[in-house]
Amino acid sequence: MQRFVIATLFSMALFMTAPAFAQSVHAIVFNDSKASTNEVDVKVGDVVSFYHMDPEEAHQLYSTDKDHQFDVKHIFQNGDHFDIQITSPGSFDILCHAMPHMKITVNATE
């Protein structure tokens, strides 16, 4: 069942990008105490969607980058998700309060 949900989320992210929209959606799924990728290349205007599918671990994500600062203070529950829109070019890291070894690098271009 869990594999089906993950496959469905990835399919949704792929089909959400249509020529009529100026943005793409990049899905990152948390499962088995890790993220589905540790680096993502995006364009300004794109959305990065984080999906929590990890029944064993909590993930509390944040970024201290001045242009992409956020801090998800609540503990993710299995099935939760949130989005960030990329507003400027540059590279920045997304870290996790609950899992200090976890890091996702976002590389944003115009």
Tab-separated table of C-alpha atoms in Angstrom:
chain	number	residue	atom	x	y	z
A	1	MET	CA	0.000	0.000	0.000
A	2	GLN	CA	2.765	2.429	0.953
A	3	ARG	CA	4.579	1.869	-2.356
A	4	PHE	CA	1.334	2.617	-4.188
A	5	VAL	CA	0.951	5.902	-2.290
A	6	ILE	CA	4.526	6.936	-3.087
A	7	ALA	CA	4.111	6.025	-6.755
A	8	THR	CA	0.873	8.010	-6.856
A	9	LEU	CA	2.556	11.074	-5.329
A	10	PHE	CA	5.371	10.951	-7.860
A	11	SER	CA	2.881	10.552	-10.701
A	12	MET	CA	0.896	13.533	-9.452
A	13	ALA	CA	4.035	15.665	-9.327
A	14	LEU	CA	4.962	14.696	-12.870
A	15	PHE	CA	1.525	15.453	-14.306
A	16	MET	CA	1.066	18.693	-12.378
A	17	THR	CA	3.559	20.313	-14.734
A	18	ALA	CA	1.567	21.467	-17.744
A	19	PRO	CA	2.462	23.949	-20.510
A	20	ALA	CA	-0.172	26.356	-19.204
A	21	PHE	CA	1.719	26.762	-15.923
A	22	ALA	CA	4.971	28.647	-15.462
A	23	GLN	CA	6.048	26.392	-12.623
A	24	SER	CA	7.030	22.778	-12.086
A	25	VAL	CA	6.411	20.738	-8.948
A	26	HIS	CA	9.300	18.709	-7.520
A	27	ALA	CA	8.224	16.004	-5.043
A	28	ILE	CA	10.501	14.900	-2.219
A	29	VAL	CA	9.203	11.936	-0.208
A	30	PHE	CA	10.418	11.019	3.280
A	31	ASN	CA	10.388	7.294	4.018
A	32	ASP	CA	12.647	4.792	5.800
A	33	SER	CA	14.285	7.647	7.768
A	34	LYS	CA	15.552	9.404	4.641
A	35	ALA	CA	14.522	11.679	1.797
A	36	SER	CA	13.961	10.402	-1.744
A	37	THR	CA	16.774	12.714	-2.913
A	38	ASN	CA	19.489	14.800	-1.318
A	39	GLU	CA	19.647	17.357	-4.138
A	40	VAL	CA	17.092	18.948	-6.436
A	41	ASP	CA	17.530	21.313	-9.391
A	42	VAL	CA	14.694	23.805	-9.828
A	43	LYS	CA	13.854	27.063	-11.565
A	44	VAL	CA	12.608	30.263	-9.950
A	45	GLY	CA	8.828	29.930	-9.656
A	46	ASP	CA	8.919	26.150	-9.177
A	47	VAL	CA	7.423	24.479	-6.120
A	48	VAL	CA	9.148	21.869	-3.962
A	49	SER	CA	6.598	19.576	-2.282
A	50	PHE	CA	7.623	17.547	0.748
A	51	TYR	CA	5.602	14.405	1.520
A	52	HIS	CA	5.952	12.573	4.837
A	53	MET	CA	5.416	8.839	4.348
A	54	ASP	CA	7.687	7.638	7.171
A	55	PRO	CA	5.769	5.690	9.828
A	56	GLU	CA	8.797	5.498	12.131
A	57	GLU	CA	10.372	8.970	12.076
A	58	ALA	CA	9.406	12.605	12.432
A	59	HIS	CA	10.872	15.223	10.119
A	60	GLN	CA	11.055	18.903	11.103
A	61	LEU	CA	12.432	20.772	8.116
A	62	TYR	CA	13.944	24.240	8.009
A	63	SER	CA	16.157	26.526	5.975
A	64	THR	CA	18.159	29.459	7.292
A	65	ASP	CA	18.818	30.850	3.800
A	66	LYS	CA	17.866	34.546	3.826
A	67	ASP	CA	15.825	34.229	0.603
A	68	HIS	CA	14.170	30.882	1.384
A	69	GLN	CA	13.816	30.869	5.140
A	70	PHE	CA	11.222	28.607	6.755
A	71	ASP	CA	10.878	26.362	9.794
A	72	VAL	CA	8.234	23.642	10.035
A	73	LYS	CA	7.973	23.532	13.816
A	74	HIS	CA	5.289	20.868	14.094
A	75	ILE	CA	6.292	17.230	13.831
A	76	PHE	CA	5.165	15.706	10.566
A	77	GLN	CA	2.586	12.987	10.832
A	78	ASN	CA	2.568	10.179	8.275
A	79	GLY	CA	0.753	11.507	5.204
A	80	ASP	CA	1.415	15.223	5.848
A	81	HIS	CA	2.934	17.474	3.208
A	82	PHE	CA	3.936	21.072	2.673
A	83	ASP	CA	5.165	23.167	-0.234
A	84	ILE	CA	7.707	25.918	-0.712
A	85	GLN	CA	7.852	28.111	-3.782
A	86	ILE	CA	11.283	29.068	-5.063
A	87	THR	CA	11.419	32.851	-5.296
A	88	SER	CA	15.036	33.593	-6.214
A	89	PRO	CA	18.070	31.899	-7.769
A	90	GLY	CA	20.895	30.339	-5.787
A	91	SER	CA	21.680	27.214	-3.808
A	92	PHE	CA	20.536	26.566	-0.266
A	93	ASP	CA	20.208	23.653	2.134
A	94	ILE	CA	17.125	22.260	3.803
A	95	LEU	CA	17.916	20.623	7.137
A	96	CYS	CA	15.972	18.621	9.715
A	97	HIS	CA	15.790	19.399	13.454
A	98	ALA	CA	14.925	15.780	14.246
A	99	MET	CA	17.611	14.218	12.020
A	100	PRO	CA	20.734	16.431	11.942
A	101	HIS	CA	22.452	14.185	9.359
A	102	MET	CA	19.707	14.887	6.807
A	103	LYS	CA	20.390	17.620	4.237
A	104	ILE	CA	18.692	18.424	0.929
A	105	THR	CA	20.424	20.915	-1.357
A	106	VAL	CA	18.196	23.015	-3.610
A	107	ASN	CA	19.849	24.525	-6.699
A	108	ALA	CA	17.642	27.261	-8.198
A	109	THR	CA	18.255	28.942	-11.557
A	110	GLU	CA	16.350	31.603	-13.508
